[in-house]
C-alpha atoms as an extended CHARMM CRD file, in Angstrom:
* protein
*
       100  EXT
         1         1  ARG       CA            158.4310000000       50.4610000000       80.1560000000  PROA      1               0.0000000000
         2         2  PRO       CA            155.3290000000       52.3240000000       80.5200000000  PROA      2               0.0000000000
         3         3  PRO       CA            155.1950000000       55.5070000000       82.6090000000  PROA      3               0.0000000000
         4         4  SER       CA            153.6190000000       54.6010000000       85.2940000000  PROA      4               0.0000000000
         5         5  GLU       CA            156.6110000000       52.1670000000       85.9380000000  PROA      5               0.0000000000
         6         6  ALA       CA            158.9610000000       55.0120000000       86.0390000000  PROA      6               0.0000000000
         7         7  ALA       CA            156.8660000000       56.9290000000       88.2920000000  PROA      7               0.0000000000
         8         8  GLY       CA            155.4850000000       53.9170000000       90.5850000000  PROA      8               0.0000000000
         9         9  ASP       CA            152.6880000000       55.1830000000       90.1830000000  PROA      9               0.0000000000
        10        10  LEU       CA            150.0800000000       52.2090000000       88.8930000000  PROA      10              0.0000000000
        11        11  ALA       CA            147.0980000000       54.4550000000       88.5250000000  PROA      11              0.0000000000
        12        12  ALA       CA            148.3730000000       56.3590000000       84.9580000000  PROA      12              0.0000000000
        13        13  LEU       CA            148.5400000000       52.2740000000       83.8190000000  PROA      13              0.0000000000
        14        14  ALA       CA            145.4590000000       52.8030000000       80.8650000000  PROA      14              0.0000000000
        15        15  GLU       CA            143.6990000000       49.8940000000       82.3690000000  PROA      15              0.0000000000
        16        16  LEU       CA            144.2440000000       48.8060000000       86.0120000000  PROA      16              0.0000000000
        17        17  ASP       CA            142.3850000000       45.9350000000       86.9270000000  PROA      17              0.0000000000
        18        18  GLU       CA            143.7990000000       42.9060000000       89.5660000000  PROA      18              0.0000000000
        19        19  ALA       CA            146.1550000000       41.1280000000       87.4210000000  PROA      19              0.0000000000
        20        20  ALA       CA            147.9740000000       44.7360000000       85.8710000000  PROA      20              0.0000000000
        21        21  LEU       CA            148.2090000000       45.2740000000       90.0130000000  PROA      21              0.0000000000
        22        22  LEU       CA            149.6410000000       42.2410000000       90.5460000000  PROA      22              0.0000000000
        23        23  GLY       CA            152.1220000000       41.7700000000       87.4120000000  PROA      23              0.0000000000
        24        24  GLY       CA            152.8750000000       45.8530000000       88.4350000000  PROA      24              0.0000000000
        25        25  LEU       CA            153.3630000000       45.2210000000       92.5270000000  PROA      25              0.0000000000
        26        26  ARG       CA            156.0560000000       42.0320000000       91.1360000000  PROA      26              0.0000000000
        27        27  GLU       CA            157.3190000000       43.2530000000       88.6400000000  PROA      27              0.0000000000
        28        28  ARG       CA            158.6250000000       46.4010000000       90.9740000000  PROA      28              0.0000000000
        29        29  PHE       CA            159.3020000000       43.7120000000       93.9750000000  PROA      29              0.0000000000
        30        30  LEU       CA            161.6910000000       42.0830000000       91.6980000000  PROA      30              0.0000000000
        31        31  ARG       CA            163.1120000000       45.5030000000       91.1380000000  PROA      31              0.0000000000
        32        32  GLN       CA            163.6750000000       45.7200000000       95.3320000000  PROA      32              0.0000000000
        33        33  GLN       CA            161.2100000000       48.4720000000       95.1820000000  PROA      33              0.0000000000
        34        34  VAL       CA            159.4590000000       47.8070000000       98.0370000000  PROA      34              0.0000000000
        35        35  TYR       CA            156.7750000000       50.8620000000       98.0790000000  PROA      35              0.0000000000
        36        36  THR       CA            154.6530000000       50.9340000000       94.7560000000  PROA      36              0.0000000000
        37        37  ASP       CA            151.3230000000       54.5740000000       94.5680000000  PROA      37              0.0000000000
        38        38  VAL       CA            148.8280000000       53.7100000000       93.2710000000  PROA      38              0.0000000000
        39        39  GLY       CA            146.7650000000       57.2820000000       92.5270000000  PROA      39              0.0000000000
        40        40  ASP       CA            146.9250000000       58.7650000000       96.7020000000  PROA      40              0.0000000000
        41        41  ILE       CA            147.9930000000       54.6670000000       98.3420000000  PROA      41              0.0000000000
        42        42  LEU       CA            150.8920000000       53.2320000000       98.7720000000  PROA      42              0.0000000000
        43        43  ILE       CA            151.1940000000       50.1560000000       98.9870000000  PROA      43              0.0000000000
        44        44  ALA       CA            153.9400000000       48.6470000000      101.1720000000  PROA      44              0.0000000000
        45        45  MET       CA            155.2180000000       45.2800000000      100.3810000000  PROA      45              0.0000000000
        46        46  ASN       CA            157.7130000000       43.5960000000      103.0650000000  PROA      46              0.0000000000
        47        47  PRO       CA            161.1970000000       43.1950000000      100.5970000000  PROA      47              0.0000000000
        48        48  PHE       CA            162.2220000000       40.6340000000      104.2070000000  PROA      48              0.0000000000
        49        49  GLN       CA            166.3920000000       42.3040000000      103.4930000000  PROA      49              0.0000000000
        50        50  PRO       CA            167.8590000000       45.3180000000      104.4060000000  PROA      50              0.0000000000
        51        51  LEU       CA            167.8940000000       47.8380000000      102.4580000000  PROA      51              0.0000000000
        52        52  PRO       CA            168.9510000000       51.3790000000      102.4750000000  PROA      52              0.0000000000
        53        53  LEU       CA            165.7030000000       53.4670000000      102.2070000000  PROA      53              0.0000000000
        54        54  TYR       CA            165.6570000000       54.9030000000      105.6580000000  PROA      54              0.0000000000
        55        55  GLY       CA            168.6750000000       56.8320000000      106.6280000000  PROA      55              0.0000000000
        56        56  ARG       CA            169.4260000000       60.8010000000      106.8520000000  PROA      56              0.0000000000
        57        57  GLU       CA            170.0950000000       61.3740000000      103.1560000000  PROA      57              0.0000000000
        58        58  VAL       CA            167.0630000000       58.9930000000      101.1010000000  PROA      58              0.0000000000
        59        59  SER       CA            164.4220000000       61.7360000000      104.2110000000  PROA      59              0.0000000000
        60        60  GLU       CA            166.1790000000       64.2010000000      103.1060000000  PROA      60              0.0000000000
        61        61  GLN       CA            165.3380000000       64.0510000000       99.9700000000  PROA      61              0.0000000000
        62        62  TYR       CA            162.0110000000       63.6720000000      100.3550000000  PROA      62              0.0000000000
        63        63  ARG       CA            161.5350000000       66.5490000000      102.6590000000  PROA      63              0.0000000000
        64        64  HSD       CA            160.6260000000       69.1020000000      100.0640000000  PROA      64              0.0000000000
        65        65  GLN       CA            160.2850000000       66.9510000000       97.2230000000  PROA      65              0.0000000000
        66        66  GLU       CA            157.5950000000       67.7330000000       94.1660000000  PROA      66              0.0000000000
        67        67  THR       CA            154.8660000000       64.9260000000       93.5880000000  PROA      67              0.0000000000
        68        68  GLY       CA            156.5140000000       62.6040000000       90.9840000000  PROA      68              0.0000000000
        69        69  THR       CA            160.2560000000       63.3620000000       91.0090000000  PROA      69              0.0000000000
        70        70  LEU       CA            161.0960000000       60.6190000000       93.7140000000  PROA      70              0.0000000000
        71        71  PRO       CA            160.0840000000       57.5420000000       93.1780000000  PROA      71              0.0000000000
        72        72  PRO       CA            157.4120000000       56.1620000000       96.1270000000  PROA      72              0.0000000000
        73        73  HSD       CA            158.1170000000       55.4400000000      100.0740000000  PROA      73              0.0000000000
        74        74  ILE       CA            156.5290000000       56.8490000000      102.9110000000  PROA      74              0.0000000000
        75        75  PHE       CA            158.5620000000       59.6250000000      103.0730000000  PROA      75              0.0000000000
        76        76  ALA       CA            156.8570000000       61.0780000000      100.6910000000  PROA      76              0.0000000000
        77        77  VAL       CA            152.8410000000       60.1460000000      102.4910000000  PROA      77              0.0000000000
        78        78  ALA       CA            154.8000000000       62.1580000000      105.3940000000  PROA      78              0.0000000000
        79        79  SER       CA            156.6000000000       64.8990000000      103.6800000000  PROA      79              0.0000000000
        80        80  ARG       CA            152.7790000000       65.7910000000      101.6690000000  PROA      80              0.0000000000
        81        81  ALA       CA            150.4080000000       65.2750000000      104.7780000000  PROA      81              0.0000000000
        82        82  TYR       CA            152.3780000000       67.4140000000      106.8110000000  PROA      82              0.0000000000
        83        83  HSD       CA            152.8750000000       70.7050000000      103.8070000000  PROA      83              0.0000000000
        84        84  ALA       CA            149.3910000000       70.1290000000      103.5180000000  PROA      84              0.0000000000
        85        85  MET       CA            148.9360000000       69.9650000000      107.3400000000  PROA      85              0.0000000000
        86        86  LEU       CA            150.8850000000       73.1580000000      107.1890000000  PROA      86              0.0000000000
        87        87  GLY       CA            148.7870000000       74.7420000000      104.0280000000  PROA      87              0.0000000000
        88        88  HSD       CA            152.1960000000       75.0040000000      101.7320000000  PROA      88              0.0000000000
        89        89  ARG       CA            150.4810000000       73.1890000000       99.3870000000  PROA      89              0.0000000000
        90        90  GLY       CA            147.7580000000       76.1280000000       99.0920000000  PROA      90              0.0000000000
        91        91  GLY       CA            144.1220000000       76.2430000000       99.5190000000  PROA      91              0.0000000000
        92        92  GLY       CA            144.9380000000       76.8920000000      103.6370000000  PROA      92              0.0000000000
        93        93  PRO       CA            145.9360000000       74.3040000000      106.0490000000  PROA      93              0.0000000000
        94        94  GLN       CA            144.1190000000       71.0190000000      106.1190000000  PROA      94              0.0000000000
        95        95  SER       CA            142.9720000000       68.2900000000      107.6140000000  PROA      95              0.0000000000
        96        96  GLN       CA            144.8010000000       64.9500000000      107.4040000000  PROA      96              0.0000000000
        97        97  CYS       CA            144.2760000000       61.3790000000      107.9350000000  PROA      97              0.0000000000
        98        98  ILE       CA            147.2960000000       58.3110000000      107.7960000000  PROA      98              0.0000000000
        99        99  VAL       CA            145.8220000000       54.6900000000      107.5140000000  PROA      99              0.0000000000
       100       100  ILE       CA            148.8040000000       51.7070000000      107.8540000000  PROA      100             0.0000000000
């Protein structure tokens, strides 16, 4: 597997075009990995089935995670935004915006 797939960040692909993006998303979807990063953008795909993605255990894992150490997830986006808003990432507090 290319490193980008392991981390779930398609921006790390040597060539990022429409075919590579759709192929990467398809592969991840087939592995029931419904969240995929493309740089700072999180793509969420509807799995059309219940998956164990939102329990308390999962939430706790993402609460203080280092970027790239866990698979992409909406909890990671929320944690990064929250800590940046409070200035915990260095550089002082920063305003945050999340588009859904």
